[in-house]
Amino acid sequence: AIAARATEFFMEQQEKDAPLRGKKILVTAGPTREGLDPVRFFSNLSTGKMGYAIAEQAARLGADVTLISGPVQLDAPPNVTIVRVVSALEMRAAVLRDYQNVDAVIQSAAVADYRPEEAHAQKIKKQDGPLLVRLVRNPDILKELGLKKEKQILIGFAAETENLEANAKRKLETKHLDLLVANLAADGFATDTNKVTFYFANGRYEPHQRLPKHEVASRICAALAALFEESECQ
Amino acid sequence: AIAARATEFFMEQQEKDAPLRGKKILVTAGPTREGLDPVRFFSNLSTGKMGYAIAEQAARLGADVTLISGPVQLDAPPNVTIVRVVSALEMRAAVLRDYQNVDAVIQSAAVADYRPEEAHAQKIKKQDGPLLVRLVRNPDILKELGLKKEKQILIGFAAETENLEANAKRKLETKHLDLLVANLAADGFATDTNKVTFYFANGRYEPHQRLPKHEVASRICAALAALFEESECQ
């Protein structure tokens, strides 16, 4: 009886220290780059810090983490499998390759919404006068994941410059997310801190103060652990 | 007499060790970013490594160096004044501010040739269907420096994907450069080495082997010292 209680205690402790143990989690991070020619591209200001911090924290909490990263200047976090990609199409392929086998996806990457319709094989020579570039929509990876969703928990991000709440709620719904982490673009891009609000699928929301990104990462991982618990109790 | 000869010897040694002493040199480095909205931009693959290596070497050879840098992930080299800019228009302003007071400009920055005609104050919302972006020509900083040239020595770079020699010679002439450092884009972008050819205004050219960028920087600084000597002998 004592042995049984010790085992139980040990498992409870482990559960507390490693609430994501046994979970396979995909984290995406960074911007994507959309080539116009061999040297020119479209991109955005994402540094990848938020996603890398989430991957690091999820691994620390026991998860089996794959980090799919756009081009950033960061070292791979410890105990994380890293897959490096450049464009949105490459990121989509990498995410879909793993999707059936994972328990959650945290899409923190700032995937480019558009890419140049034509990626020129040679450098475009300068000409007098303007250059018209036709950008076409990239696939909406998160929406696709929402449509193909089985048991996976989906967490998305929204960086907006205005109408934060309305945009966040619409995104939560149209993409079948379990949690949307929303911030004003000026609050989170290319900084070491972020000021976010969590919007949950059940309508609940949690505004957080400005926090270091590793602390935002901890709260996201804690929210994920709670979402796993809820889904297992149903 | 011995004292005079000692002084002479000392000055000769100093001249040998510090052939750029007393020279004010502007070096530009990195890409520029051309904003489409607060988070999206156009840019290119330049890492700034070549320009930072040149600035470092020129300072080591005694020059008074100002490094005007686009957004890169590099620390400022020792003994160099650094000015950080983002866009081509900012880089132009920073270069022109100093131009009258310098003895040479080494334009290694990959200044974006085009910028979006309109930089939106708010993040552009995704829409269905393509997005047409009208890009307008940025001012050609190097050409402007060529036209306003007094005593300054001008060194430019050309990264081409084809027709290296013809493009290089045309650029040398139309921009009134003293030296053009030409390479194939694939040989020098986002790598630690470069394979360059020097094209001089007098028609002479020097192909170099693939070399680490700091060694290419040494050869550029040596060529600059020789150009200073020539111009002082005339």
Coordinates of N, CA and C in Angstrom, one line a residue, chain A:
Chain A
A1 N 0.8 -1.2 0.0 CA 0.0 0.0 0.0 C 0.9 1.3 0.0
I2 N 1.9 1.2 0.8 CA 2.8 2.4 0.8 C 3.5 2.6 -0.5
A3 N 3.9 1.4 -1.1 CA 4.5 1.5 -2.5 C 3.6 2.1 -3.5
A4 N 2.3 1.7 -3.4 CA 1.3 2.2 -4.4 C 1.1 3.7 -4.2
R5 N 1.1 4.1 -2.9 CA 0.9 5.5 -2.7 C 2.1 6.3 -3.1
A6 N 3.3 5.7 -2.9 CA 4.5 6.4 -3.4 C 4.5 6.6 -4.9
T7 N 4.1 5.5 -5.6 CA 4.0 5.6 -7.0 C 3.1 6.7 -7.5
E8 N 1.9 6.7 -6.8 CA 0.9 7.7 -7.1 C 1.4 9.1 -6.9
F9 N 2.1 9.3 -5.8 CA 2.6 10.6 -5.4 C 3.7 11.0 -6.5
F10 N 4.5 10.1 -6.9 CA 5.6 10.3 -7.9 C 4.9 10.8 -9.2
M11 N 3.9 10.0 -9.6 CA 3.2 10.3 -10.8 C 2.5 11.7 -10.8
E12 N 2.0 12.0 -9.7 CA 1.3 13.3 -9.5 C 2.4 14.4 -9.6
Q13 N 3.5 14.2 -9.0 CA 4.6 15.2 -9.1 C 5.1 15.4 -10.5
Q14 N 5.3 14.3 -11.2 CA 5.7 14.3 -12.5 C 4.7 15.1 -13.4
E15 N 3.5 14.8 -13.2 CA 2.4 15.4 -13.9 C 2.4 16.9 -13.7
K16 N 2.7 17.3 -12.5 CA 2.8 18.8 -12.1 C 4.0 19.4 -12.8
D17 N 5.2 18.7 -12.8 CA 6.4 19.3 -13.3 C 6.4 19.2 -14.9
A18 N 5.7 18.2 -15.4 CA 5.7 18.0 -16.8 C 4.3 17.8 -17.4
P19 N 3.5 18.8 -17.3 CA 2.1 18.7 -17.7 C 1.9 18.4 -19.2
L20 N 3.0 18.6 -20.0 CA 2.8 18.3 -21.4 C 3.5 17.0 -21.8
R21 N 3.9 16.2 -20.8 CA 4.6 14.9 -21.1 C 3.7 14.0 -22.0
G22 N 4.3 13.4 -23.0 CA 3.5 12.5 -23.9 C 2.8 13.2 -25.0
K23 N 2.8 14.6 -25.0 CA 2.1 15.3 -26.1 C 3.1 15.6 -27.2
K24 N 2.7 15.5 -28.4 CA 3.5 15.9 -29.6 C 2.9 17.3 -30.0
I25 N 3.8 18.2 -30.1 CA 3.4 19.6 -30.3 C 4.2 20.2 -31.5
L26 N 3.5 20.8 -32.4 CA 4.1 21.5 -33.5 C 4.1 23.0 -33.2
V27 N 5.2 23.7 -33.3 CA 5.2 25.1 -33.1 C 5.8 25.7 -34.4
T28 N 5.1 26.7 -34.9 CA 5.7 27.4 -36.1 C 6.2 28.8 -35.6
A29 N 7.3 29.3 -36.2 CA 7.8 30.6 -35.7 C 8.5 31.4 -36.8
G30 N 8.6 32.7 -36.6 CA 9.3 33.5 -37.5 C 8.5 34.0 -38.7
P31 N 9.1 34.8 -39.6 CA 8.4 35.2 -40.8 C 8.5 34.2 -41.9
T32 N 7.9 34.4 -43.0 CA 8.3 33.7 -44.2 C 8.9 34.7 -45.2
R33 N 9.7 34.2 -46.1 CA 10.2 35.1 -47.1 C 9.6 34.7 -48.5
E34 N 9.1 35.6 -49.3 CA 8.5 35.3 -50.5 C 9.3 35.9 -51.6
G35 N 10.0 35.1 -52.4 CA 11.0 35.6 -53.4 C 10.3 36.2 -54.6
L36 N 10.9 37.4 -55.0 CA 10.5 38.0 -56.2 C 11.5 37.7 -57.3
D37 N 12.8 37.5 -56.9 CA 13.9 37.1 -57.8 C 14.9 36.5 -56.8
P38 N 16.1 36.1 -57.4 CA 17.0 35.3 -56.5 C 17.5 36.2 -55.3
V39 N 17.4 37.5 -55.3 CA 17.9 38.3 -54.2 C 16.8 39.1 -53.5
R40 N 15.8 39.4 -54.2 CA 14.7 40.3 -53.6 C 13.6 39.4 -53.0
F41 N 13.0 39.9 -51.9 CA 11.8 39.2 -51.4 C 10.9 40.1 -50.6
F42 N 9.7 39.6 -50.3 CA 8.7 40.3 -49.4 C 8.8 39.5 -48.1
S43 N 8.7 40.2 -47.0 CA 8.7 39.6 -45.7 C 8.0 40.5 -44.7
N44 N 8.2 40.1 -43.4 CA 7.6 41.0 -42.4 C 8.6 41.0 -41.2
L45 N 8.2 41.8 -40.2 CA 9.2 42.1 -39.1 C 9.3 41.0 -38.0
S46 N 8.6 39.9 -38.2 CA 8.6 38.9 -37.1 C 10.1 38.4 -36.9
T47 N 10.5 38.3 -35.6 CA 11.8 37.9 -35.3 C 11.9 36.4 -34.8
G48 N 10.7 35.8 -34.6 CA 10.7 34.4 -34.2 C 10.8 34.2 -32.7
K49 N 11.0 35.3 -31.9 CA 11.3 35.1 -30.5 C 10.2 34.5 -29.7
M50 N 8.9 34.9 -30.1 CA 7.8 34.3 -29.4 C 7.7 32.8 -29.6
G51 N 7.8 32.4 -30.8 CA 7.6 31.0 -31.2 C 8.8 30.1 -30.6
Y52 N 10.0 30.7 -30.6 CA 11.1 30.0 -30.0 C 10.9 29.8 -28.5
A53 N 10.4 30.9 -27.9 CA 10.2 30.8 -26.4 C 9.1 29.8 -26.1
I54 N 8.1 29.7 -26.9 CA 7.0 28.7 -26.7 C 7.6 27.3 -26.9
A55 N 8.4 27.0 -27.9 CA 8.9 25.7 -28.2 C 9.8 25.3 -27.0
E56 N 10.6 26.2 -26.5 CA 11.5 25.9 -25.4 C 10.8 25.5 -24.2
Q57 N 9.7 26.3 -23.9 CA 8.9 26.1 -22.7 C 8.1 24.8 -22.8
A58 N 7.6 24.5 -24.0 CA 6.8 23.3 -24.1 C 7.7 22.1 -23.9
A59 N 8.9 22.1 -24.4 CA 9.9 21.0 -24.3 C 10.2 20.9 -22.8
R60 N 10.4 22.0 -22.1 CA 10.7 22.0 -20.7 C 9.6 21.3 -19.9
L61 N 8.3 21.5 -20.4 CA 7.2 20.9 -19.7 C 6.9 19.4 -20.2
G62 N 7.8 18.9 -20.9 CA 7.8 17.5 -21.2 C 7.3 17.1 -22.6
A63 N 6.9 18.1 -23.4 CA 6.3 17.8 -24.7 C 7.4 17.4 -25.7
D64 N 7.0 16.6 -26.7 CA 7.8 16.3 -27.8 C 7.6 17.3 -28.9
V65 N 8.5 18.3 -29.0 CA 8.3 19.5 -29.8 C 9.0 19.5 -31.1
T66 N 8.3 19.8 -32.2 CA 8.9 20.1 -33.5 C 8.7 21.6 -33.8
L67 N 9.8 22.3 -34.0 CA 9.7 23.8 -34.3 C 9.9 24.0 -35.8
I68 N 8.9 24.5 -36.5 CA 9.1 24.8 -37.9 C 9.3 26.3 -38.0
S69 N 10.5 26.6 -38.5 CA 10.9 28.0 -38.3 C 11.3 28.6 -39.7
G70 N 10.7 29.8 -39.9 CA 11.1 30.7 -41.0 C 12.5 31.2 -40.7
P71 N 13.0 32.0 -41.7 CA 14.4 32.5 -41.5 C 14.5 33.6 -40.4
V72 N 15.2 33.2 -39.3 CA 15.4 34.1 -38.2 C 16.8 33.9 -37.7
Q73 N 17.2 34.8 -36.8 CA 18.6 34.8 -36.3 C 18.6 34.3 -34.9
L74 N 18.1 33.1 -34.7 CA 18.0 32.5 -33.3 C 18.5 31.1 -33.3
D75 N 19.1 30.7 -32.2 CA 19.6 29.3 -32.1 C 18.4 28.4 -31.7
A76 N 18.5 27.2 -32.2 CA 17.5 26.2 -31.9 C 17.4 26.0 -30.3
P77 N 16.2 26.0 -29.7 CA 16.1 25.8 -28.3 C 16.5 24.3 -28.0
P78 N 16.9 24.0 -26.7 CA 17.3 22.7 -26.4 C 16.2 21.7 -26.4
N79 N 16.5 20.5 -26.8 CA 15.5 19.4 -26.8 C 14.3 19.6 -27.7
V80 N 14.5 20.3 -28.8 CA 13.5 20.6 -29.8 C 14.0 20.1 -31.2
T81 N 13.1 19.5 -32.0 CA 13.5 19.2 -33.3 C 13.2 20.4 -34.2
I82 N 14.2 20.9 -34.9 CA 13.9 22.1 -35.7 C 13.9 21.8 -37.2
V83 N 12.9 22.4 -37.9 CA 12.8 22.2 -39.3 C 12.9 23.7 -39.9
R84 N 13.8 24.0 -40.7 CA 14.0 25.3 -41.2 C 13.4 25.4 -42.6
V85 N 12.5 26.4 -42.8 CA 11.9 26.7 -44.1 C 12.0 28.2 -44.5
V86 N 11.7 28.5 -45.7 CA 11.9 29.9 -46.1 C 10.5 30.5 -46.5
S87 N 9.8 29.9 -47.4 CA 8.5 30.5 -47.9 C 7.3 29.9 -47.2
A88 N 6.1 30.5 -47.4 CA 4.9 30.0 -46.8 C 4.5 28.7 -47.4
L89 N 4.8 28.4 -48.7 CA 4.5 27.1 -49.3 C 5.4 26.0 -48.6
E90 N 6.6 26.4 -48.3 CA 7.5 25.4 -47.7 C 7.0 25.1 -46.2
M91 N 6.5 26.2 -45.6 CA 6.0 26.0 -44.2 C 4.8 25.2 -44.2
R92 N 3.9 25.4 -45.2 CA 2.6 24.7 -45.3 C 3.0 23.2 -45.4
A93 N 3.9 22.8 -46.3 CA 4.2 21.4 -46.6 C 4.8 20.8 -45.3
A94 N 5.6 21.5 -44.6 CA 6.3 21.0 -43.4 C 5.2 20.7 -42.3
V95 N 4.3 21.7 -42.2 CA 3.2 21.5 -41.1 C 2.3 20.4 -41.5
L96 N 1.9 20.3 -42.7 CA 0.9 19.2 -43.1 C 1.5 17.8 -43.0
R97 N 2.8 17.8 -43.2 CA 3.5 16.5 -43.1 C 3.4 15.9 -41.8
D98 N 3.3 16.7 -40.7 CA 3.3 16.2 -39.3 C 1.9 16.3 -38.7
Y99 N 0.9 16.9 -39.4 CA -0.3 17.3 -38.7 C -1.1 16.1 -38.1
Q100 N -1.1 15.0 -38.9 CA -1.9 13.9 -38.4 C -1.4 13.2 -37.1
N101 N -0.1 13.5 -36.9 CA 0.6 12.8 -35.7 C 0.7 13.6 -34.5
V102 N 0.2 14.9 -34.5 CA 0.4 15.7 -33.4 C -0.8 16.0 -32.6
D103 N -0.6 16.4 -31.3 CA -1.7 16.7 -30.4 C -2.1 18.1 -30.4
A104 N -1.2 19.0 -30.8 CA -1.5 20.4 -30.8 C -0.6 21.1 -31.8
V105 N -1.1 22.2 -32.4 CA -0.3 23.1 -33.2 C -0.4 24.5 -32.7
I106 N 0.8 25.1 -32.4 CA 0.8 26.5 -32.0 C 1.4 27.3 -33.2
Q107 N 0.6 28.0 -33.9 CA 1.0 28.7 -35.1 C 1.4 30.1 -34.7
S108 N 2.6 30.3 -34.3 CA 3.1 31.7 -34.0 C 3.8 32.3 -35.1
A109 N 4.1 31.6 -36.2 CA 4.7 32.2 -37.3 C 3.9 33.3 -37.9
A110 N 4.6 34.3 -38.4 CA 3.9 35.3 -39.2 C 4.0 35.0 -40.7
V111 N 3.2 34.0 -41.1 CA 3.2 33.5 -42.4 C 2.8 34.7 -43.4
A112 N 3.6 34.9 -44.4 CA 3.2 36.0 -45.4 C 1.9 35.6 -46.0
D113 N 1.0 36.6 -46.0 CA -0.4 36.4 -46.6 C -0.3 36.3 -48.2
Y114 N 0.7 37.0 -48.7 CA 0.9 37.1 -50.2 C 2.3 36.7 -50.6
R115 N 2.4 36.2 -51.8 CA 3.7 36.0 -52.5 C 3.6 36.6 -53.9
P116 N 4.8 37.0 -54.4 CA 4.8 37.5 -55.8 C 4.3 36.3 -56.7
E117 N 3.4 36.7 -57.7 CA 2.9 35.6 -58.5 C 4.0 34.9 -59.3
E118 N 5.0 35.7 -59.7 CA 6.1 35.1 -60.4 C 7.4 35.3 -59.6
A119 N 8.1 34.2 -59.4 CA 9.4 34.3 -58.8 C 10.4 34.2 -59.9
H120 N 11.1 35.4 -60.3 CA 12.0 35.4 -61.4 C 13.2 34.6 -61.2
A121 N 13.7 33.9 -62.2 CA 14.9 33.0 -62.0 C 16.2 33.9 -62.0
Q122 N 16.1 35.0 -62.7 CA 17.3 36.0 -62.8 C 16.9 37.2 -62.0
K123 N 17.9 37.9 -61.6 CA 17.6 39.2 -60.9 C 17.0 40.2 -61.9
I124 N 15.9 40.8 -61.4 CA 15.2 41.8 -62.3 C 16.1 43.0 -62.4
K125 N 16.4 43.4 -63.7 CA 17.2 44.6 -63.9 C 16.3 45.8 -63.6
K126 N 16.9 46.8 -63.0 CA 16.2 48.1 -62.8 C 15.8 48.7 -64.1
Q127 N 14.6 49.3 -64.1 CA 14.2 50.0 -65.3 C 13.7 51.4 -64.8
D128 N 13.7 52.3 -65.8 CA 13.1 53.6 -65.4 C 11.6 53.4 -65.1
G129 N 11.1 54.2 -64.3 CA 9.6 54.1 -64.0 C 9.3 53.0 -63.0
P130 N 8.0 52.9 -62.7 CA 7.6 52.0 -61.6 C 7.6 50.6 -62.1
L131 N 7.5 49.7 -61.1 CA 7.4 48.2 -61.4 C 6.2 47.7 -60.7
L132 N 5.3 47.1 -61.5 CA 4.1 46.6 -60.9 C 4.3 45.1 -60.5
V133 N 4.1 44.8 -59.2 CA 4.2 43.5 -58.8 C 2.9 42.9 -58.4
R134 N 2.5 41.8 -59.0 CA 1.2 41.2 -58.7 C 1.5 40.1 -57.6
L135 N 0.9 40.4 -56.4 CA 1.0 39.4 -55.3 C -0.3 38.6 -55.3
V136 N -0.1 37.3 -55.1 CA -1.2 36.4 -55.0 C -1.3 35.8 -53.5
R137 N -2.5 35.4 -53.1 CA -2.7 34.9 -51.8 C -1.9 33.6 -51.5
N138 N -1.3 33.6 -50.4 CA -0.7 32.3 -50.0 C -1.8 31.5 -49.3
P139 N -1.7 30.1 -49.3 CA -2.7 29.3 -48.6 C -2.7 29.7 -47.1
D140 N -3.9 29.7 -46.6 CA -4.1 30.0 -45.1 C -3.9 28.7 -44.4
I141 N -2.7 28.5 -43.9 CA -2.3 27.3 -43.3 C -3.2 26.9 -42.1
L142 N -3.5 27.9 -41.2 CA -4.2 27.7 -40.0 C -5.6 27.3 -40.3
K143 N -6.2 28.0 -41.3 CA -7.6 27.7 -41.7 C -7.7 26.2 -42.2
E144 N -6.7 25.8 -43.0 CA -6.6 24.5 -43.5 C -6.5 23.5 -42.3
L145 N -5.7 23.8 -41.3 CA -5.6 22.9 -40.1 C -6.9 22.8 -39.4
G146 N -7.6 24.0 -39.3 CA -8.9 24.0 -38.7 C -9.9 23.1 -39.4
L147 N -9.9 23.1 -40.7 CA -10.8 22.3 -41.5 C -10.5 20.8 -41.4
K148 N -9.2 20.5 -41.2 CA -8.8 19.0 -41.2 C -8.7 18.6 -39.7
K149 N -9.2 19.4 -38.8 CA -9.0 19.1 -37.4 C -9.6 17.8 -36.9
E150 N -8.9 17.0 -36.2 CA -9.5 15.8 -35.6 C -9.5 16.0 -34.1
K151 N -8.5 15.5 -33.4 CA -8.4 15.8 -31.9 C -7.5 16.9 -31.6
Q152 N -6.8 17.5 -32.7 CA -5.7 18.4 -32.4 C -6.2 19.7 -31.7
I153 N -5.5 20.2 -30.8 CA -5.8 21.5 -30.3 C -5.0 22.6 -31.1
L154 N -5.7 23.6 -31.5 CA -5.1 24.6 -32.4 C -5.0 26.0 -31.7
I155 N -3.8 26.5 -31.6 CA -3.6 27.8 -31.1 C -3.0 28.8 -32.1
G156 N -3.7 29.9 -32.3 CA -3.2 30.8 -33.3 C -2.9 32.2 -32.7
F157 N -2.3 33.0 -33.5 CA -2.0 34.4 -33.1 C -2.6 35.4 -34.0
A158 N -2.9 36.6 -33.5 CA -3.3 37.7 -34.4 C -2.6 38.9 -33.9
A159 N -1.8 39.5 -34.9 CA -1.2 40.8 -34.6 C -1.9 41.8 -35.5
E160 N -2.6 42.7 -34.8 CA -3.4 43.7 -35.6 C -2.9 45.1 -35.3
T161 N -3.2 46.0 -36.2 CA -2.9 47.4 -35.9 C -4.2 48.2 -35.4
E162 N -5.3 47.5 -35.5 CA -6.6 48.2 -35.1 C -7.7 47.1 -34.9
N163 N -8.8 47.5 -34.3 CA -9.9 46.6 -34.1 C -9.5 45.2 -33.6
L164 N -8.7 45.2 -32.5 CA -8.1 44.0 -32.1 C -9.1 42.9 -31.7
E165 N -10.1 43.3 -30.9 CA -11.1 42.3 -30.4 C -11.9 41.7 -31.5
A166 N -12.5 42.5 -32.4 CA -13.4 42.0 -33.4 C -12.6 41.1 -34.4
N167 N -11.4 41.5 -34.8 CA -10.6 40.7 -35.7 C -10.2 39.4 -35.0
A168 N -9.9 39.4 -33.7 CA -9.5 38.2 -33.0 C -10.6 37.2 -32.9
K169 N -11.8 37.7 -32.6 CA -13.0 36.8 -32.5 C -13.3 36.2 -33.8
R170 N -13.3 37.0 -34.9 CA -13.6 36.4 -36.2 C -12.6 35.3 -36.6
K171 N -11.3 35.6 -36.3 CA -10.2 34.6 -36.6 C -10.4 33.3 -35.8
L172 N -10.8 33.5 -34.5 CA -11.0 32.3 -33.7 C -12.0 31.4 -34.3
E173 N -13.1 32.0 -34.8 CA -14.2 31.3 -35.2 C -14.0 30.7 -36.6
T174 N -13.5 31.5 -37.6 CA -13.4 31.0 -38.9 C -12.3 30.0 -39.1
K175 N -11.4 29.9 -38.1 CA -10.3 29.0 -38.3 C -10.4 27.8 -37.3
H176 N -11.5 27.7 -36.5 CA -11.8 26.6 -35.6 C -10.6 26.5 -34.6
L177 N -10.2 27.6 -34.0 CA -9.1 27.6 -33.1 C -9.7 27.3 -31.7
D178 N -8.8 26.8 -30.8 CA -9.2 26.6 -29.4 C -8.8 27.8 -28.6
L179 N -7.7 28.5 -29.1 CA -7.2 29.6 -28.3 C -6.6 30.6 -29.4
L180 N -6.9 31.8 -29.3 CA -6.3 32.8 -30.1 C -5.5 33.8 -29.2
V181 N -4.3 34.0 -29.5 CA -3.4 35.0 -28.7 C -3.3 36.2 -29.5
A182 N -4.0 37.3 -29.0 CA -4.0 38.5 -29.8 C -3.2 39.6 -29.2
N183 N -2.5 40.4 -30.1 CA -1.8 41.6 -29.6 C -1.9 42.7 -30.6
L184 N -1.6 43.9 -30.2 CA -1.4 45.0 -31.2 C 0.0 44.8 -31.8
A185 N 0.1 45.0 -33.1 CA 1.4 44.7 -33.8 C 2.5 45.5 -33.1
A186 N 2.2 46.8 -32.7 CA 3.2 47.6 -32.1 C 3.7 47.1 -30.8
D187 N 2.9 46.2 -30.2 CA 3.2 45.7 -28.8 C 4.1 44.5 -28.9
G188 N 4.1 43.8 -30.0 CA 4.8 42.5 -30.0 C 5.9 42.3 -31.0
F189 N 5.9 43.1 -32.1 CA 6.8 42.8 -33.2 C 8.2 43.3 -32.9
A190 N 9.2 42.4 -33.0 CA 10.6 42.8 -32.9 C 10.9 43.4 -31.5
T191 N 10.2 42.9 -30.5 CA 10.5 43.4 -29.1 C 10.7 42.1 -28.3
D192 N 11.2 42.3 -27.0 CA 11.4 41.2 -26.2 C 10.2 40.9 -25.2
T193 N 9.3 41.8 -25.3 CA 8.1 41.6 -24.5 C 6.8 41.6 -25.4
N194 N 5.7 41.2 -24.8 CA 4.5 41.3 -25.5 C 3.3 41.5 -24.5
K195 N 2.3 42.1 -25.1 CA 1.1 42.4 -24.3 C -0.1 41.8 -25.0
V196 N -0.5 40.6 -24.5 CA -1.5 39.8 -25.2 C -2.8 39.7 -24.5
T197 N -3.8 39.3 -25.2 CA -5.1 38.8 -24.7 C -5.4 37.4 -25.2
F198 N -5.8 36.5 -24.3 CA -6.2 35.2 -24.8 C -7.7 35.2 -25.0
Y199 N -8.1 34.7 -26.2 CA -9.5 34.5 -26.5 C -9.7 33.0 -26.7
F200 N -10.6 32.5 -25.9 CA -10.9 31.0 -26.0 C -12.1 30.8 -26.8
A201 N -12.2 29.5 -27.3 CA -13.3 29.1 -28.2 C -14.7 29.2 -27.4
N202 N -14.7 29.1 -26.1 CA -15.9 29.1 -25.3 C -16.3 30.5 -25.0
G203 N -15.6 31.5 -25.5 CA -16.1 32.9 -25.3 C -15.3 33.6 -24.2
R204 N -14.6 32.9 -23.3 CA -13.8 33.4 -22.3 C -12.6 34.2 -22.8
Y205 N -12.3 35.3 -22.2 CA -11.0 35.9 -22.6 C -10.2 36.4 -21.4
E206 N -8.9 36.5 -21.5 CA -8.0 36.8 -20.5 C -7.0 37.9 -21.0
P207 N -7.1 39.1 -20.5 CA -6.1 40.1 -20.9 C -4.9 39.9 -20.0
H208 N -3.7 40.0 -20.5 CA -2.5 39.9 -19.7 C -1.8 41.3 -19.7
Q209 N -1.0 41.5 -18.7 CA -0.1 42.7 -18.7 C 1.0 42.5 -19.7
R210 N 1.8 43.6 -20.0 CA 3.0 43.5 -20.7 C 4.0 42.6 -20.0
L211 N 4.5 41.5 -20.6 CA 5.3 40.5 -20.0 C 6.5 40.2 -20.9
P212 N 7.6 39.7 -20.4 CA 8.7 39.2 -21.2 C 8.1 38.0 -22.1
K213 N 8.6 37.8 -23.2 CA 8.1 36.8 -24.1 C 8.2 35.4 -23.5
H214 N 9.2 35.1 -22.7 CA 9.3 33.8 -22.1 C 8.2 33.6 -21.1
E215 N 7.7 34.6 -20.5 CA 6.6 34.5 -19.5 C 5.3 34.4 -20.3
V216 N 5.1 35.1 -21.4 CA 3.9 34.9 -22.2 C 3.9 33.4 -22.7
A217 N 5.1 32.9 -23.1 CA 5.2 31.5 -23.5 C 4.8 30.5 -22.4
S218 N 5.2 30.8 -21.2 CA 4.7 30.0 -20.0 C 3.2 29.9 -19.9
R219 N 2.6 31.1 -20.0 CA 1.2 31.2 -19.9 C 0.4 30.5 -21.0
I220 N 1.0 30.6 -22.2 CA 0.4 29.9 -23.4 C 0.5 28.3 -23.1
C221 N 1.6 27.9 -22.6 CA 1.8 26.4 -22.4 C 0.9 26.0 -21.3
A222 N 0.7 26.8 -20.2 CA -0.2 26.5 -19.2 C -1.6 26.4 -19.7
A223 N -2.0 27.3 -20.6 CA -3.4 27.3 -21.1 C -3.5 26.1 -22.0
L224 N -2.5 25.7 -22.7 CA -2.5 24.5 -23.5 C -2.7 23.2 -22.7
A225 N -2.0 23.2 -21.6 CA -2.1 22.0 -20.6 C -3.6 21.9 -20.1
A226 N -4.2 23.1 -19.8 CA -5.5 23.1 -19.3 C -6.5 22.7 -20.4
L227 N -6.2 23.1 -21.7 CA -7.1 22.7 -22.8 C -7.0 21.1 -23.0
F228 N -5.8 20.6 -22.8 CA -5.7 19.1 -22.9 C -6.5 18.4 -21.9
E229 N -6.4 19.0 -20.6 CA -7.2 18.4 -19.5 C -8.7 18.4 -19.8
E230 N -9.2 19.6 -20.2 CA -10.6 19.7 -20.5 C -11.0 18.7 -21.6
S231 N -10.2 18.6 -22.7 CA -10.6 17.7 -23.8 C -10.6 16.3 -23.3
E232 N -9.7 15.9 -22.4 CA -9.7 14.5 -21.9 C -10.8 14.2 -20.9
C233 N -11.4 15.3 -20.3 CA -12.5 15.1 -19.3 C -13.8 14.9 -20.0
Q234 N -13.9 15.3 -21.3 CA -15.2 15.3 -22.0 C -15.6 13.9 -22.4

